[in-house]
Amino acid sequence: MAAHLMRPRAGCALHGALYAATAIDGVTPLVHATPGCGVQAGLWQGVGGCGASWPTSNLSEKHIVFGGASRLREQIKNTRGVVSSEITVVLTGCPAEMIGDDVEAMAQEARDAGDEVLDLATAGFRGSAYHGYQSFLQAAVERTVAPGVTRAGLVNILGPVPHQDATWLAEIEELSRLIAGVGLIPNPIFGPFGGLSSLRATAQAELSVSLSPWSGAAVRALDDRFGIPWIESAGLPVGAAATGALLERIVAAAGEVDDAAARLFIDRERQREAYFIDRLLETLYRQGGARSFAVALPSLHAGGIVRFLSRTLGWSPAAIVVTDNPPAEHRSTLEDELPLVHYSEDDDEIAALIGSSGAEIVFGSSLERAVADRLAVPLIECAAPTRRLSLTSGFGGSRGGLTLLEAIVTASDQA
Amino acid sequence: MSTNKPKHIAIYGKGGIGKSTTTSNISAALAEAGHRVIQIGCDPKSDSTTILRGGEDLPTVLDSLRDSGRPTIADVSAIGFGGVLCIEAGGPVPGVGCAGRGINAAVDLLHELKLFEEFKPDYVLYDVLGDVVCGGFAVPIRNGIAESAFVVTSSDFMAIFAANNLFKAISKYAPSGGARLGGVIANSIQTPYASALIDDFASRTGTNVVGYVPRSLTVAQSELYGQTVIEAAPTSEQADVYRQLARHIAGDHPVSIPKPLNAPALKQWAKQWGDRVFGGAAERRLVEVV
């Protein structure tokens, strides 16, 4: 028997696919669902905003009863006429899939007429926004990317889910900086330096880096189709030590790199972090020294933040809750050398786990505010939903570790 | 014309089992007895009221909804035999859209158009696709529409299976104000065991059989003329069978919440009847032949 899920932290599959498509310049998503489906996706964006409005077939009861396929045909045509983009991605919501609209036939009609139209089944009942991102990415790789000549040093960056993971763009940008730092060429796909050309270039990369379980299917598809090797990271590396380790794996896997220059770059990242931590040591001691902490975070951030706090700062985890229900086959990678990890998407269960942990500081979303207040401890918001606006500062990479330190020290001073 | 609150009754039955024929003959018999009757076909095939209207075409509620936006009652109804007001809910093109939601939308529209306040019927009969394939087809038995439901079945297993499914839907909705079961109408009775089999099913599921309709050439012949038996052969024995059914339905008939059989129990029950009807020896021979 299915159980009720209280206050889920992610939208539905349609939302995840919609956010992902929106974050690639040159791709226009078309929502084939009721108007509310797109509105909900927009509302969920909260403080960050998606900065987009989407074409939609705006299904009403009439279309549910008689079928919405001809409405979709008209909307594909109008969208292609009004919005300039290379690829239109038709994303279906629950109503369209429940009544069995032949979406594939409508997309095929448009393809037969020479338009690049991709259709993707993203009904909410298929899963969360993370599943939507996963399906979109896999379909994009399998159906819109063609083989090409390998570009030396090009590295695909996949994993942060646009708009669903709180600091997704900052994470992609930090990873891009780091990859460029060791002498390789980052291929970010999403955001200002991504875009359709970047998506298409995934087939020409030397290596893919998968930073969360949700990009696993896409990097495997890139391997199957184009023979591109991949590295699976146990979530984002946080802090210079984990970042250095990941960069060393990337350098080792990516063919021709100036090893000495790469090593120098990695060392300088470590040196910079060490400099700041030395400066903060006394403050951290004054604020309570080694503390016990609890995290309630999605797989992108959970492992990296726990490792940074325990290995670099020497703190002790009191409760670790991964909140995005990652696929079972990726869990052992995520849990790499971590103590007991709980998996829960349910707010009541998460609050109970954190509440009974006795943690002295909590890392989570704004939903953890109540439990942190009950424990009378600081809360560091590093996951959605959050009111913390993050345009440029994420928690991944060596700079992300320092951002986390900034947040910890500031919050502890205010506490 | 009656000033009483109209009585809403749903009649379910597996497709092809004779539920539209039965419903139309009951409507005709009620009309003949001087009642004002509305019959609403809730089957996407839209052939519920055909034999009340001499086989004439009737635009369905959903066709009109699709074509003209908001139809009037006059657009989607026709007066049939004995003044019965005939309405077909209709459905989408086969294989497209959601017929279940369509039934829902059609019934909602009839309420919005104040059909029952305007026509002031004594009886409203809903003739519903009996397989109850989804929530849409359970609309007439949900809270506030029909007070009671009858199911038409033959002694064929698949018709009994569909009846059992209806019982499941009734037992789900009845506790929260949905329709209760008025009973089973045994149709197409032609073999000696058929009545006993249906009686047994009814008693196992906590209900009873309210009428036995024999298989009859008079029905087939009347349908070829696009008429009910009440109209085409009013003095026939078959017409009296329908009149008797109509009197039962019109009266204060008892209702109950049925106790449907679960899947293994239903199969076991059917197998026992197979043994009873054909004999264990016959079954063994069949196995040997296969």
XYZ file of C-alpha atoms in Angstrom:
705
model
C 0.000 0.000 0.000
C 1.377 3.387 -0.965
C 1.958 5.843 1.865
C 1.400 9.576 1.913
C 4.499 11.678 1.394
C 4.541 14.790 3.568
C 5.927 18.028 2.109
C 8.139 16.588 -0.634
C 11.200 18.662 -1.527
C 11.073 18.086 -5.254
C 8.445 18.812 -7.886
C 7.310 16.129 -10.306
C 9.072 14.572 -13.303
C 7.552 17.186 -15.616
C 9.154 19.931 -13.518
C 12.618 18.355 -13.563
C 12.553 17.889 -17.332
C 11.137 21.370 -17.808
C 13.886 22.986 -15.696
C 16.572 21.029 -17.524
C 15.257 21.926 -20.982
C 14.900 25.584 -19.926
C 18.536 25.702 -18.829
C 19.791 24.849 -22.331
C 19.816 27.789 -24.696
C 18.387 26.711 -28.051
C 15.956 24.195 -26.551
C 12.300 25.179 -26.102
C 10.162 23.015 -23.838
C 6.473 22.701 -24.726
C 4.253 21.581 -21.856
C 1.489 19.245 -23.016
C -0.668 19.310 -19.886
C -3.171 21.465 -18.045
C -2.166 25.097 -17.372
C -1.605 24.359 -13.655
C 1.203 21.920 -14.381
C 3.446 24.653 -15.780
C 2.317 27.188 -13.170
C 3.295 24.790 -10.377
C 6.736 24.370 -11.923
C 7.133 28.154 -11.983
C 5.897 28.656 -8.404
C 8.291 26.055 -7.039
C 11.169 28.177 -8.277
C 10.721 30.458 -5.279
C 13.578 32.821 -4.661
C 15.815 31.736 -7.533
C 13.322 32.005 -10.358
C 13.449 30.212 -13.660
C 13.375 33.387 -15.699
C 11.213 31.666 -18.249
C 7.687 31.277 -19.502
C 6.780 28.170 -21.404
C 4.569 27.360 -24.359
C 1.792 24.963 -23.330
C -1.133 23.209 -24.944
C -3.282 24.321 -21.950
C -5.446 21.215 -21.867
C -8.964 21.683 -20.546
C -11.752 19.194 -19.859
C -12.748 19.206 -23.511
C -9.311 17.887 -24.481
C -9.347 15.312 -21.704
C -12.633 13.880 -22.967
C -11.979 14.066 -26.699
C -8.205 13.766 -26.700
C -5.612 16.534 -26.830
C -3.482 15.350 -29.737
C -4.822 17.816 -32.309
C -4.419 20.657 -29.755
C -0.787 19.571 -29.417
C -0.310 19.474 -33.184
C -1.511 23.096 -33.357
C 0.683 24.109 -30.402
C 3.818 22.543 -31.892
C 3.203 24.459 -35.106
C 2.539 27.749 -33.312
C 5.500 27.324 -30.988
C 7.823 26.649 -33.890
C 6.403 29.739 -35.600
C 6.723 32.119 -32.656
C 9.674 30.977 -30.544
C 12.991 30.732 -32.267
C 14.795 27.615 -31.125
C 16.413 24.669 -32.746
C 14.820 21.884 -30.732
C 11.309 21.795 -29.330
C 10.854 19.260 -26.558
C 7.271 18.171 -25.914
C 6.945 17.244 -22.238
C 3.765 15.471 -21.216
C 1.994 15.863 -17.881
C -0.277 13.392 -16.106
C -3.591 14.249 -17.833
C -2.197 13.789 -21.350
C -0.606 10.464 -20.493
C -3.622 9.167 -18.588
C -5.920 9.696 -21.557
C -3.329 8.194 -23.893
C -2.724 11.074 -26.314
C -0.554 9.843 -29.166
C 2.154 12.418 -28.540
C 4.781 10.481 -30.435
C 2.691 10.632 -33.609
C 2.314 14.415 -33.294
C 6.055 14.846 -32.772
C 6.744 12.501 -35.694
C 4.473 14.600 -37.933
C 6.545 17.662 -37.071
C 9.782 15.730 -37.625
C 8.491 14.543 -41.001
C 7.934 18.212 -41.870
C 11.593 18.887 -41.080
C 11.293 20.290 -37.541
C 13.484 18.990 -34.751
C 10.910 17.935 -32.151
C 11.617 15.587 -29.281
C 8.772 14.000 -27.303
C 9.302 12.859 -23.762
C 6.949 11.150 -21.297
C 7.332 13.112 -18.039
C 4.002 12.617 -16.258
C 4.255 13.368 -12.552
C 3.321 9.819 -11.643
C 6.594 8.677 -13.197
C 8.543 10.196 -10.323
C 10.107 13.320 -8.902
C 11.864 16.225 -10.605
C 15.075 14.199 -10.293
C 13.558 11.446 -12.435
C 12.437 14.097 -14.918
C 15.998 15.443 -15.195
C 17.308 11.897 -15.593
C 14.807 11.070 -18.385
C 15.382 14.355 -20.164
C 19.137 14.016 -20.101
C 19.095 10.423 -21.274
C 16.621 11.180 -24.087
C 18.603 14.266 -25.122
C 21.786 12.220 -25.359
C 20.137 9.303 -27.148
C 17.937 11.239 -29.557
C 19.469 14.636 -30.295
C 23.202 14.048 -30.199
C 25.098 12.754 -33.239
C 28.622 11.295 -33.330
C 31.469 13.720 -34.034
C 35.239 13.966 -33.975
C 36.677 13.766 -30.448
C 37.826 17.139 -29.099
C 40.967 16.728 -27.037
C 40.480 17.558 -23.363
C 36.706 18.109 -23.496
C 35.006 16.942 -20.254
C 31.211 16.665 -19.848
C 29.900 17.895 -16.481
C 26.622 16.256 -15.452
C 24.713 15.862 -12.207
C 23.444 19.136 -10.677
C 19.728 19.329 -11.526
C 18.882 22.804 -12.878
C 16.596 24.783 -10.551
C 15.867 21.733 -8.380
C 19.292 21.536 -6.755
C 19.590 24.816 -4.894
C 23.001 25.917 -6.167
C 23.057 23.987 -9.453
C 24.609 26.676 -11.646
C 27.213 27.752 -9.118
C 28.251 24.090 -8.827
C 28.545 23.675 -12.601
C 30.549 26.898 -12.835
C 32.928 25.883 -10.015
C 33.467 22.459 -11.603
C 34.097 24.202 -14.917
C 36.683 26.460 -13.299
C 38.425 23.485 -11.708
C 38.453 21.435 -14.892
C 39.843 24.399 -16.829
C 42.387 24.810 -14.008
C 43.925 21.403 -14.619
C 44.204 22.150 -18.327
C 41.049 20.505 -19.660
C 38.010 22.026 -21.385
C 34.751 21.968 -19.398
C 31.519 21.136 -21.224
C 28.784 22.434 -18.893
C 25.655 21.791 -21.108
C 23.421 23.889 -18.808
C 23.649 27.606 -18.003
C 25.212 30.575 -19.796
C 28.199 28.658 -21.184
C 26.210 25.566 -22.018
C 23.501 25.549 -24.668
C 22.570 23.340 -27.540
C 26.061 23.331 -29.038
C 27.381 22.149 -25.690
C 24.717 19.420 -25.504
C 25.643 18.256 -28.995
C 29.342 18.360 -28.141
C 28.810 15.750 -25.396
C 29.424 13.133 -28.096
C 32.876 14.612 -28.791
C 34.129 14.648 -25.203
C 37.047 12.647 -23.905
C 35.389 12.010 -20.575
C 32.116 12.475 -18.687
C 31.959 13.280 -14.990
C 28.742 12.221 -13.247
C 28.313 14.153 -10.003
C 24.997 12.714 -8.859
C 23.107 9.456 -9.279
C 20.671 11.255 -11.569
C 23.209 11.660 -14.364
C 24.275 8.002 -14.272
C 21.923 6.935 -17.085
C 23.117 9.751 -19.375
C 26.831 9.077 -18.944
C 26.202 5.376 -19.580
C 24.248 6.287 -22.730
C 27.172 8.460 -23.876
C 29.467 5.515 -23.282
C 27.184 3.046 -25.111
C 26.617 5.313 -28.100
C 29.944 7.079 -28.494
C 32.363 5.147 -26.292
C 32.953 8.056 -23.925
C 34.457 6.874 -20.610
C 33.025 8.267 -17.406
C 33.811 8.872 -13.773
C 31.138 8.564 -11.112
C 31.724 10.816 -8.122
C 30.123 10.224 -4.732
C 28.247 13.511 -5.113
C 29.933 16.879 -5.403
C 33.376 17.105 -3.841
C 33.294 19.744 -1.076
C 36.537 21.357 0.037
C 40.032 21.177 -1.402
C 40.883 17.621 -0.313
C 37.908 15.948 -2.014
C 38.162 18.300 -4.966
C 41.847 17.494 -5.408
C 41.091 13.762 -5.304
C 38.388 14.073 -7.970
C 40.593 16.271 -10.167
C 43.373 13.681 -9.938
C 40.947 10.985 -11.134
C 39.839 13.254 -13.984
C 43.404 14.023 -15.015
C 44.304 10.326 -14.926
C 41.318 9.406 -17.091
C 41.560 12.235 -19.606
C 44.460 11.478 -21.910
C 46.918 14.274 -22.670
C 47.292 16.650 -19.718
C 50.321 18.571 -18.448
C 50.549 16.636 -15.166
C 52.936 19.065 -13.471
C 50.725 22.061 -14.239
C 47.631 20.153 -13.056
C 49.382 19.163 -9.823
C 50.425 22.759 -9.252
C 46.829 23.941 -9.702
C 45.465 21.322 -7.285
C 48.130 22.210 -4.711
C 47.292 25.886 -4.942
C 43.615 25.100 -4.282
C 44.628 23.152 -1.153
C 46.983 25.932 -0.087
C 44.252 28.539 -0.416
C 41.817 26.524 1.709
C 44.497 25.846 4.330
C 45.228 29.588 4.534
C 41.606 30.439 5.295
C 41.099 27.565 7.732
C 44.222 28.630 9.654
C 42.759 32.108 9.949
C 39.430 30.716 11.172
C 40.742 28.113 13.603
C 40.423 30.264 16.674
C 36.956 31.451 15.734
C 35.802 27.906 15.126
C 37.220 26.856 18.493
C 35.564 29.785 20.237
C 32.239 28.870 18.619
C 32.281 25.400 20.155
C 35.081 23.448 18.527
C 34.262 20.059 17.082
C 30.511 19.788 16.887
C 28.038 17.061 16.072
C 26.011 17.855 12.979
C 23.003 16.558 11.041
C 22.410 16.811 7.286
C 19.183 16.473 5.304
C 20.325 16.984 1.726
C 19.902 15.525 -1.763
C 22.577 13.165 -3.102
C 24.390 15.960 -4.948
C 25.414 17.616 -1.670
C 24.955 15.127 1.185
C 28.119 13.021 0.943
C 30.475 15.871 0.077
C 29.324 18.105 2.932
C 29.479 15.255 5.470
C 33.024 14.344 4.362
C 34.183 17.955 4.498
C 32.770 18.484 7.991
C 34.128 15.229 9.362
C 37.468 14.927 7.579
C 38.549 18.549 7.157
C 36.948 20.066 10.281
C 36.956 16.919 12.418
C 33.254 17.154 13.359
C 30.988 14.131 14.008
C 27.881 13.268 12.020
C 24.841 12.691 14.265
C 22.356 12.004 11.439
C 22.737 11.756 7.665
C 19.527 11.851 5.627
C 19.608 11.762 1.834
C 16.399 13.406 0.673
C 16.053 12.645 -3.047
C 15.560 8.861 -2.969
C 18.422 7.989 -5.363
C 18.298 4.713 -7.332
C 19.471 1.717 -5.280
C 22.385 0.879 -7.585
C 24.032 4.251 -6.884
C 23.698 4.185 -3.101
C 26.911 2.325 -2.325
C 28.905 4.945 -4.283
C 27.190 7.727 -2.352
C 27.769 6.085 1.001
C 31.511 5.656 0.397
C 33.046 5.467 3.895
C 30.102 7.284 5.527
C 28.458 6.026 8.726
C 24.758 5.043 8.666
C 22.891 6.871 5.891
C 19.090 7.237 5.997
C 17.042 7.772 2.853
C 13.759 9.644 3.160
C 11.699 12.079 1.107
C 9.135 12.470 3.864
C 9.338 15.655 5.894
C 7.914 14.132 9.082
C 10.396 11.273 8.969
C 13.305 13.613 8.191
C 12.332 15.918 11.059
C 12.138 12.931 13.422
C 15.602 11.703 12.388
C 17.188 15.135 12.768
C 15.224 15.963 15.924
C 16.371 12.846 17.769
C 19.988 13.150 16.654
C 21.103 15.669 19.252
C 22.995 17.568 16.541
C 24.530 20.923 17.412
C 24.142 22.295 13.877
C 21.893 21.301 10.959
C 22.570 21.426 7.207
C 19.398 21.172 5.146
C 16.639 23.136 3.451
C 14.357 25.802 4.904
C 12.045 22.920 5.861
C 14.531 22.069 8.623
C 13.941 25.473 10.266
C 11.343 24.074 12.688
C 13.483 21.189 13.887
C 16.616 23.372 14.160
C 14.650 25.879 16.247
C 13.378 23.053 18.441
C 16.962 21.898 18.974
C 17.979 25.581 19.392
C 20.869 25.120 16.947
C 21.937 26.980 13.775
C 20.585 25.870 10.392
C 22.692 26.226 7.247
C 20.398 26.234 4.219
C 22.079 24.467 1.331
C 19.190 22.679 -0.407
C 15.806 23.479 -1.954
C 13.467 24.808 -0.824
C 15.433 27.772 0.452
C 15.178 31.529 0.628
C 18.936 31.820 0.247
C 19.566 33.276 -3.194
C 22.535 31.665 -4.837
C 23.659 33.044 -8.156
C 27.381 32.403 -7.894
C 28.143 30.640 -4.616
C 27.628 26.917 -4.291
C 28.970 24.375 -1.814
C 30.914 22.197 -4.230
C 34.592 22.342 -5.167
C 37.272 24.058 -3.144
C 35.512 27.421 -3.198
C 32.276 25.716 -2.089
C 34.023 24.395 1.004
C 34.977 27.974 1.891
C 31.408 29.171 1.229
C 30.236 26.532 3.674
C 32.756 27.755 6.239
C 31.535 31.341 5.758
C 27.959 30.203 6.351
C 28.886 28.146 9.443
C 30.870 30.899 11.111
C 28.277 33.585 10.327
C 25.353 31.462 11.553
C 27.204 30.381 14.694
C 28.037 33.971 15.567
C 24.373 34.926 15.272
C 23.222 31.937 17.322
C -47.012 14.717 -13.916
C -45.739 13.990 -10.479
C -44.625 16.548 -7.935
C -42.589 13.925 -6.131
C -38.815 13.903 -6.200
C -37.749 11.843 -9.209
C -36.324 8.419 -8.581
C -32.921 7.905 -10.188
C -31.997 4.326 -11.035
C -28.845 3.030 -12.706
C -28.875 -0.159 -14.736
C -25.512 -1.778 -15.417
C -24.603 -4.789 -17.508
C -21.768 -6.142 -19.555
C -21.715 -4.923 -23.148
C -23.917 -7.069 -25.437
C -25.783 -8.690 -22.560
C -29.043 -6.910 -23.304
C -28.916 -4.101 -20.792
C -30.031 -1.400 -23.245
C -32.898 -3.595 -24.460
C -33.920 -4.286 -20.878
C -33.612 -0.648 -19.808
C -35.556 0.606 -22.830
C -38.343 -1.901 -22.240
C -38.536 -0.905 -18.573
C -38.679 2.781 -19.600
C -41.412 1.968 -22.132
C -43.378 -0.012 -19.529
C -43.079 2.820 -16.984
C -44.223 5.329 -19.620
C -47.108 3.080 -20.610
C -48.161 3.061 -16.961
C -48.391 6.862 -17.080
C -45.045 7.903 -15.602
C -42.731 10.597 -16.910
C -39.425 8.944 -17.711
C -35.951 10.058 -18.780
C -33.525 7.435 -20.059
C -29.874 8.479 -20.197
C -27.487 6.229 -22.099
C -24.079 6.321 -20.394
C -22.221 4.193 -22.869
C -19.829 5.659 -25.451
C -21.497 3.409 -28.059
C -24.551 5.712 -27.777
C -27.150 3.054 -28.653
C -29.061 2.902 -25.393
C -32.258 4.612 -26.494
C -32.352 3.506 -30.147
C -35.371 1.225 -29.785
C -37.340 3.925 -27.978
C -36.882 6.234 -30.973
C -37.549 3.999 -33.963
C -33.824 3.878 -34.663
C -33.582 7.611 -35.442
C -30.303 9.481 -35.008
C -29.812 11.527 -31.833
C -26.842 13.877 -31.329
C -25.054 12.904 -28.117
C -24.326 15.333 -25.280
C -20.603 15.019 -25.887
C -20.928 15.484 -29.660
C -22.813 18.708 -29.014
C -20.331 19.750 -26.356
C -17.525 19.249 -28.844
C -19.240 20.984 -31.751
C -21.245 23.833 -30.303
C -19.712 24.504 -26.904
C -22.831 24.607 -24.755
C -25.884 22.735 -26.020
C -29.472 23.096 -24.763
C -31.569 20.162 -23.583
C -33.495 20.324 -26.858
C -30.254 19.881 -28.821
C -29.402 16.623 -27.131
C -32.729 14.945 -26.423
C -35.580 13.355 -28.327
C -39.022 12.255 -27.244
C -39.392 8.535 -27.736
C -42.137 5.961 -27.223
C -44.698 6.962 -24.610
C -43.055 10.352 -24.106
C -39.802 8.954 -22.724
C -37.134 11.669 -22.930
C -34.116 10.018 -24.548
C -30.553 11.265 -24.002
C -27.238 9.732 -25.003
C -24.131 10.917 -23.139
C -21.913 9.672 -25.954
C -18.152 9.529 -25.936
C -14.970 10.419 -27.790
C -13.787 8.801 -30.990
C -12.853 5.210 -30.061
C -9.243 5.018 -28.938
C -8.947 8.716 -28.143
C -9.458 10.764 -24.988
C -11.210 9.599 -21.847
C -14.757 8.197 -22.111
C -14.996 7.904 -18.343
C -14.360 11.612 -17.861
C -16.813 12.166 -20.736
C -19.658 10.467 -18.825
C -18.772 12.655 -15.879
C -18.839 15.818 -17.996
C -22.132 14.847 -19.666
C -23.911 14.146 -16.359
C -22.555 17.421 -14.924
C -23.872 19.315 -17.937
C -27.361 17.777 -17.614
C -27.436 18.964 -13.994
C -26.230 22.431 -15.015
C -28.936 22.617 -17.658
C -31.473 21.821 -14.902
C -32.823 18.887 -16.884
C -34.612 17.341 -13.931
C -36.180 20.593 -12.734
C -37.410 21.380 -16.252
C -38.726 17.971 -17.338
C -39.953 16.933 -13.878
C -39.603 13.198 -14.397
C -40.906 10.484 -12.078
C -38.093 8.174 -13.064
C -34.619 8.687 -14.482
C -32.957 5.535 -15.788
C -29.181 5.532 -16.411
C -28.107 2.780 -18.788
C -24.409 2.321 -18.040
C -21.595 0.364 -19.630
C -21.357 -2.450 -17.152
C -17.689 -3.268 -17.045
C -17.134 -0.255 -14.732
C -13.680 0.069 -16.273
C -12.820 3.274 -14.432
C -14.163 5.921 -12.080
C -16.027 7.707 -14.872
C -18.407 4.786 -15.338
C -19.093 4.702 -11.613
C -20.404 8.302 -11.746
C -24.112 7.323 -11.756
C -23.715 5.270 -8.583
C -21.605 7.812 -6.749
C -22.974 10.127 -4.110
C -26.114 12.025 -5.031
C -27.019 10.695 -8.464
C -28.816 7.332 -8.480
C -30.370 5.906 -5.326
C -30.260 2.326 -6.489
C -28.615 0.235 -9.164
C -29.619 -2.966 -10.887
C -27.368 -5.238 -12.837
C -28.394 -7.181 -15.912
C -26.577 -10.465 -16.351
C -26.865 -13.702 -18.260
C -25.493 -16.990 -17.022
C -22.276 -16.442 -19.038
C -19.227 -16.216 -16.809
C -18.003 -12.916 -18.252
C -21.396 -11.282 -17.577
C -21.252 -12.561 -13.981
C -17.656 -11.289 -13.759
C -18.823 -7.801 -14.828
C -21.700 -7.952 -12.324
C -19.237 -8.849 -9.574
C -17.114 -5.825 -10.567
C -20.159 -3.594 -10.262
C -20.755 -5.055 -6.804
C -17.191 -4.046 -5.916
C -17.875 -0.472 -7.050
C -21.182 -0.326 -5.152
C -19.667 -1.711 -1.963
C -16.930 0.930 -2.267
C -19.226 3.927 -2.774
C -22.379 2.931 -0.840
C -20.982 3.604 2.660
C -20.296 7.239 1.685
C -23.741 7.845 0.234
C -23.503 6.108 -3.146
C -26.218 3.972 -4.693
C -27.197 0.632 -3.193
C -27.992 -2.482 -5.130
C -31.628 -3.080 -6.018
C -30.917 -6.556 -7.329
C -30.003 -8.679 -10.304
C -31.995 -8.945 -13.524
C -31.430 -12.377 -15.074
C -31.484 -11.994 -18.833
C -31.412 -14.318 -21.858
C -32.646 -17.252 -19.828
C -32.892 -20.240 -22.136
C -31.188 -23.218 -20.491
C -32.571 -25.034 -17.459
C -29.534 -24.273 -15.294
C -29.250 -20.529 -16.092
C -31.740 -19.322 -13.469
C -30.233 -21.577 -10.793
C -26.711 -20.340 -11.576
C -27.700 -16.673 -11.362
C -29.757 -17.350 -8.190
C -26.721 -18.970 -6.629
C -24.428 -16.062 -7.567
C -26.959 -13.611 -6.111
C -27.242 -15.504 -2.841
C -23.438 -15.844 -2.525
C -23.074 -12.089 -2.937
C -25.874 -11.141 -0.567
C -28.426 -9.953 -3.085
C -31.409 -11.360 -4.958
C -32.781 -11.780 -8.459
C -35.648 -9.398 -9.175
C -36.736 -10.769 -12.535
C -36.050 -13.473 -15.100
C -36.210 -12.389 -18.733
C -36.394 -15.362 -21.096
C -34.503 -15.289 -24.367
C -37.160 -14.371 -26.875
C -37.563 -14.025 -30.610
C -40.134 -11.289 -29.955
C -37.327 -9.077 -28.596
C -35.113 -9.703 -31.612
C -37.982 -9.069 -34.008
C -39.042 -5.848 -32.244
C -35.484 -4.556 -32.323
C -35.354 -5.083 -36.082
C -38.269 -2.639 -36.281
C -36.426 -0.244 -33.952
C -38.997 -0.762 -31.186
C -39.362 -2.087 -27.676
C -41.509 -5.157 -27.075
C -43.932 -2.936 -25.164
C -44.516 -1.003 -28.396
C -44.189 -3.748 -31.009
C -45.851 -6.651 -29.202
C -47.779 -5.194 -26.277
C -49.852 -8.309 -25.707
C -46.898 -10.729 -25.706
C -45.780 -12.636 -22.609
C -42.389 -10.953 -22.959
C -44.012 -7.518 -22.622
C -45.572 -8.658 -19.349
C -42.162 -9.784 -18.094
C -40.852 -6.236 -18.610
C -43.985 -4.687 -17.075
C -43.499 -6.796 -13.993
C -39.845 -5.681 -13.770
C -40.917 -2.066 -14.199
C -43.450 -2.410 -11.361
C -40.744 -3.810 -9.098
C -38.316 -1.009 -9.917
C -41.022 1.654 -9.573
C -42.083 0.306 -6.185
C -40.296 0.645 -2.887
C -37.854 -2.138 -3.674
C -35.416 -3.283 -1.009
C -31.758 -2.350 -1.496
C -28.552 -3.783 -0.103
C -24.777 -3.440 -0.162
C -23.561 -6.513 -2.057
C -20.638 -8.639 -0.922
C -18.579 -9.229 -4.077
C -16.499 -12.397 -4.380
C -12.740 -12.036 -4.601
C -10.997 -13.303 -7.751
C -10.061 -16.820 -6.544
C -13.491 -17.330 -4.938
C -15.227 -16.282 -8.156
C -13.117 -18.679 -10.232
C -13.722 -21.494 -7.772
C -17.443 -20.789 -7.836
C -17.457 -20.832 -11.667
C -15.565 -24.110 -11.745
C -18.071 -25.735 -9.406
C -20.841 -24.669 -11.761
C -18.849 -26.045 -14.687
C -18.755 -29.408 -12.927
C -22.444 -29.221 -12.073
C -23.567 -28.283 -15.565
C -21.260 -30.409 -17.686
C -20.310 -33.096 -15.180
C -16.852 -34.065 -14.030
C -16.695 -36.802 -16.669
C -17.199 -34.319 -19.474
C -14.357 -32.215 -18.142
C -12.040 -35.208 -18.014
C -12.885 -36.056 -21.612
C -12.060 -32.477 -22.585
C -8.672 -32.753 -20.906
C -7.954 -36.006 -22.740
C -8.882 -34.481 -26.104
C -6.656 -31.466 -25.466
